[in-house]
Amino acid sequence: RSSILGIRVYRGKILSLDRHLKRLFKSAKALGFKHMHSKEEIQTAIFRTLAANGMRDEAHMRLTLTRGEKYTSSMNPNFNVYGTTLIILAEWKPTEGRTTYDNSKGITLITSCIRRNSPSTCDSKIHHNNMINNILPKIQANNAGAGDALMLDLDGFVSETNATNVFMVDDGILLTPHADHCLPGITRETILLLAKEIGVETEVRRISLAEFHAADEVFTSGTMGELTPVAMIDGRVIGDGKRGAITQKLQEVYSTLPEREGWATPIPSFTG
């Protein structure tokens, strides 16, 4: 019963802050939150948290907006009468490392036996913290020694991984699954825009697991880890097992976004 988001800090700026906050408020509306923090209050809290920790680069923030305190124990939202509660967790977290991914050599994926939620059960368009559907596949990946797990939808088509959206390249065309059973991520949307900018044709459609197994390139995308190459899926080597040319080009263009107009929000100067 909370809405969540993750944002990244780059060289004194927060990437795609307005788009992340817009999704936060859409999720909160879908959850029926009342007496909410305003956008200005949340943005001020973000800046104050960064200032208190001296963070202006290589940091990641997890925001959780809950329905708020109750006056008695119950599932009933009518008892949440005090307004929303905002929790901000800021961490020093480079885009590559033990807690993220290897964006040069890539990662290995397995396919989970657990299917991704459909809108008929728990709609992934709401960026919520009910993560059991993601955590169980991650446990499977951990037990298999893989980086993450691919998740299929109820019809057996690839949806996303337990933590990220996923892309593949076939004959120079960049493909990603429909967002019917997955969160349409901010980074996913950004990659589709950047691909057109650099002249790469894109397709958004249903994609089978066999297509991913036979792809020329595969990579995952997310705010925390950016674009991460996939070297192997279910024992099948992807391409030549190395980061592909289109993946690398998109990584390079993505890295320029904090300095490009309209993509990032400057962090105010810290004051004592």
XYZ file of C-alpha atoms in Angstrom:
272
model
C 0.000 0.000 0.000
C 2.642 2.429 -1.036
C 3.990 3.954 -4.211
C 7.742 3.821 -4.847
C 10.329 5.247 -7.180
C 14.078 5.233 -7.675
C 16.082 8.215 -8.907
C 19.767 8.734 -9.710
C 22.096 11.623 -9.032
C 24.699 12.516 -11.667
C 27.219 15.331 -11.384
C 24.957 17.686 -9.443
C 21.732 16.770 -11.223
C 18.853 14.314 -10.878
C 18.015 12.528 -14.117
C 14.370 12.563 -15.286
C 13.082 13.798 -11.913
C 9.861 15.310 -13.280
C 8.972 12.098 -15.133
C 9.621 9.975 -12.048
C 7.493 12.224 -9.855
C 4.684 12.207 -12.429
C 4.626 8.403 -12.275
C 4.693 8.498 -8.465
C 1.578 10.670 -8.390
C -0.187 8.540 -11.012
C 0.484 5.431 -8.917
C -0.711 7.181 -5.758
C -3.912 8.246 -7.519
C -4.553 4.699 -8.723
C -4.090 3.520 -5.114
C -6.625 6.088 -3.914
C -4.276 8.069 -1.653
C -5.716 11.157 0.029
C -4.194 14.221 1.731
C -0.979 13.791 -0.200
C 2.328 15.591 -0.172
C 2.609 18.099 -2.994
C 5.215 17.817 -5.745
C 7.013 20.827 -4.239
C 7.127 19.226 -0.786
C 8.562 15.994 -2.147
C 11.138 17.782 -4.292
C 12.234 19.911 -1.317
C 12.570 16.769 0.816
C 14.741 15.166 -1.873
C 17.058 18.184 -2.014
C 17.272 18.406 1.789
C 18.166 14.709 2.037
C 20.911 15.083 -0.546
C 22.232 18.169 1.248
C 22.276 16.432 4.642
C 24.383 13.630 3.154
C 26.592 15.774 0.913
C 25.481 13.831 -2.155
C 25.925 15.346 -5.603
C 27.129 12.360 -7.674
C 27.071 8.535 -7.793
C 24.058 8.366 -5.491
C 20.725 6.574 -5.739
C 17.547 7.440 -3.860
C 14.562 5.213 -3.113
C 11.360 7.105 -2.353
C 8.381 5.431 -0.715
C 5.076 7.258 -0.388
C 2.684 5.396 1.902
C -0.989 5.963 2.600
C 0.114 7.188 6.015
C -0.559 6.436 9.659
C -3.817 4.887 10.901
C -5.662 5.629 14.116
C -6.280 1.886 14.587
C -5.043 -1.401 13.141
C -6.971 -2.378 10.003
C -6.738 -2.911 6.240
C -9.366 -0.203 5.779
C -7.927 2.918 4.061
C -10.623 4.993 5.780
C -8.533 4.724 8.950
C -5.558 6.475 7.273
C -6.592 9.967 8.318
C -3.255 11.745 8.842
C -2.127 12.073 5.223
C 0.664 10.357 3.337
C 4.055 9.456 4.799
C 7.190 10.054 2.715
C 10.309 7.935 3.254
C 13.557 8.747 1.418
C 16.529 6.377 1.433
C 19.641 7.896 -0.129
C 22.706 5.704 -0.754
C 26.127 6.098 -2.244
C 25.725 3.651 -5.132
C 27.797 3.792 -8.337
C 26.084 2.414 -11.440
C 28.465 -0.556 -11.415
C 29.444 -2.592 -8.359
C 28.407 -5.343 -5.963
C 24.942 -3.889 -5.488
C 24.262 -3.194 -9.158
C 25.561 -4.824 -12.356
C 28.554 -5.204 -14.672
C 27.727 -2.940 -17.594
C 30.801 -3.952 -19.605
C 31.026 -7.748 -19.397
C 27.325 -8.214 -18.779
C 25.267 -10.625 -16.709
C 23.653 -14.039 -17.003
C 19.894 -14.570 -16.855
C 17.728 -17.599 -16.207
C 14.023 -17.886 -16.933
C 11.855 -18.052 -13.839
C 8.982 -20.508 -13.488
C 6.994 -17.724 -11.811
C 4.852 -15.680 -14.192
C 4.646 -11.898 -14.127
C 1.486 -10.436 -12.649
C -1.185 -9.433 -15.137
C -3.455 -6.374 -14.767
C -6.219 -8.795 -13.765
C -4.414 -9.508 -10.483
C -1.919 -6.795 -9.548
C -1.342 -4.149 -12.224
C 2.341 -3.359 -12.775
C 1.417 0.086 -14.119
C 1.128 0.990 -10.440
C 4.689 1.328 -9.158
C 3.940 -0.264 -5.785
C 5.984 -2.045 -3.127
C 4.167 -5.372 -3.311
C 7.311 -7.095 -4.542
C 6.734 -10.792 -3.764
C 6.181 -11.479 -7.480
C 9.680 -10.069 -8.118
C 11.506 -11.416 -5.080
C 10.714 -15.103 -5.640
C 12.237 -15.076 -9.174
C 15.264 -13.218 -7.787
C 15.729 -16.029 -5.261
C 15.660 -18.501 -8.164
C 18.319 -16.450 -9.965
C 20.478 -16.303 -6.829
C 20.226 -20.067 -6.357
C 21.222 -20.595 -9.994
C 24.175 -18.206 -9.766
C 22.595 -15.828 -12.279
C 22.350 -12.058 -12.162
C 18.559 -11.889 -12.539
C 15.602 -13.891 -13.828
C 13.545 -13.358 -16.961
C 9.813 -13.433 -16.281
C 7.182 -14.535 -18.788
C 3.595 -13.324 -18.968
C 0.603 -15.630 -18.585
C 0.753 -16.549 -22.294
C 4.439 -17.447 -22.198
C 5.876 -14.317 -23.816
C 8.794 -12.437 -22.234
C 7.672 -9.579 -19.990
C 10.741 -8.263 -18.113
C 13.224 -9.443 -15.505
C 12.525 -9.497 -11.795
C 14.086 -6.012 -11.529
C 14.358 -4.397 -14.959
C 12.897 -3.992 -18.405
C 14.585 -5.969 -21.150
C 15.569 -5.339 -24.787
C 16.940 -7.472 -27.608
C 18.545 -6.736 -30.971
C 17.799 -8.841 -34.051
C 19.269 -7.947 -37.453
C 19.855 -4.361 -36.322
C 16.315 -3.837 -34.987
C 15.832 -3.027 -31.289
C 12.869 -4.831 -29.746
C 11.247 -4.719 -26.309
C 8.096 -6.419 -24.995
C 4.769 -4.674 -24.681
C 4.235 -3.247 -21.204
C 1.041 -5.263 -20.691
C 2.521 -7.282 -17.821
C 5.408 -5.077 -16.743
C 6.215 -1.606 -15.505
C 6.779 0.748 -18.469
C 10.005 2.077 -17.033
C 11.335 5.609 -17.373
C 14.663 4.229 -18.625
C 12.825 1.950 -21.070
C 11.010 4.966 -22.502
C 14.282 6.897 -22.688
C 16.031 4.104 -24.598
C 13.263 3.967 -27.199
C 13.663 7.712 -27.743
C 17.460 7.510 -27.934
C 17.349 4.610 -30.385
C 15.347 6.706 -32.841
C 17.766 9.574 -32.285
C 20.736 7.431 -33.386
C 18.859 5.858 -36.284
C 18.072 2.436 -34.824
C 14.692 0.985 -35.792
C 12.538 -0.085 -32.840
C 9.642 -2.484 -32.323
C 7.431 -2.903 -29.261
C 5.593 -6.221 -29.484
C 5.135 -9.644 -27.976
C 8.462 -11.490 -27.997
C 8.930 -15.188 -27.312
C 11.624 -16.699 -25.134
C 13.084 -18.464 -28.174
C 13.621 -15.087 -29.836
C 15.576 -13.874 -26.816
C 17.652 -17.074 -26.782
C 18.617 -16.491 -30.427
C 19.056 -12.694 -30.276
C 22.162 -10.882 -31.524
C 22.198 -8.669 -28.416
C 20.225 -8.473 -25.175
C 20.380 -5.871 -22.426
C 18.362 -4.827 -19.408
C 17.421 -1.298 -18.401
C 16.629 0.456 -15.149
C 17.314 3.625 -13.203
C 19.705 1.978 -10.763
C 21.864 0.015 -13.209
C 21.255 1.912 -16.472
C 21.878 -0.397 -19.482
C 23.368 -3.801 -18.674
C 24.427 -6.289 -21.386
C 23.227 -9.876 -21.089
C 25.868 -12.451 -22.027
C 23.819 -15.623 -21.527
C 20.198 -16.729 -21.031
C 19.384 -20.246 -19.852
C 22.786 -21.500 -20.997
C 22.509 -19.926 -24.466
C 25.307 -17.477 -25.279
C 23.879 -14.202 -26.610
C 25.669 -13.131 -29.788
C 29.366 -13.640 -29.177
C 28.921 -13.369 -25.415
C 30.158 -9.791 -25.339
C 28.490 -6.384 -25.212
C 26.990 -5.641 -28.622
C 27.557 -2.563 -30.768
C 24.029 -1.160 -30.419
C 24.051 -1.753 -26.669
C 27.360 0.080 -26.324
C 26.213 2.990 -28.506
C 23.043 3.417 -26.435
C 25.115 3.305 -23.238
C 27.335 6.082 -24.582
C 24.397 8.301 -25.576
C 22.589 7.623 -22.285
C 25.657 8.775 -20.333
C 25.373 12.249 -21.904
C 21.802 12.884 -20.714
C 22.589 14.703 -17.428
C 24.345 17.425 -19.435
C 21.614 17.725 -22.068
C 18.906 20.353 -21.778
C 15.582 19.132 -20.464
C 16.755 15.777 -19.158
C 17.919 16.548 -15.624
C 17.051 18.784 -12.673
C 19.948 20.700 -11.077
C 20.420 20.154 -7.356
C 20.500 23.477 -5.455
C 23.782 24.432 -3.830
C 24.207 23.014 -0.354
C 24.148 25.566 2.441
C 25.272 25.082 6.011
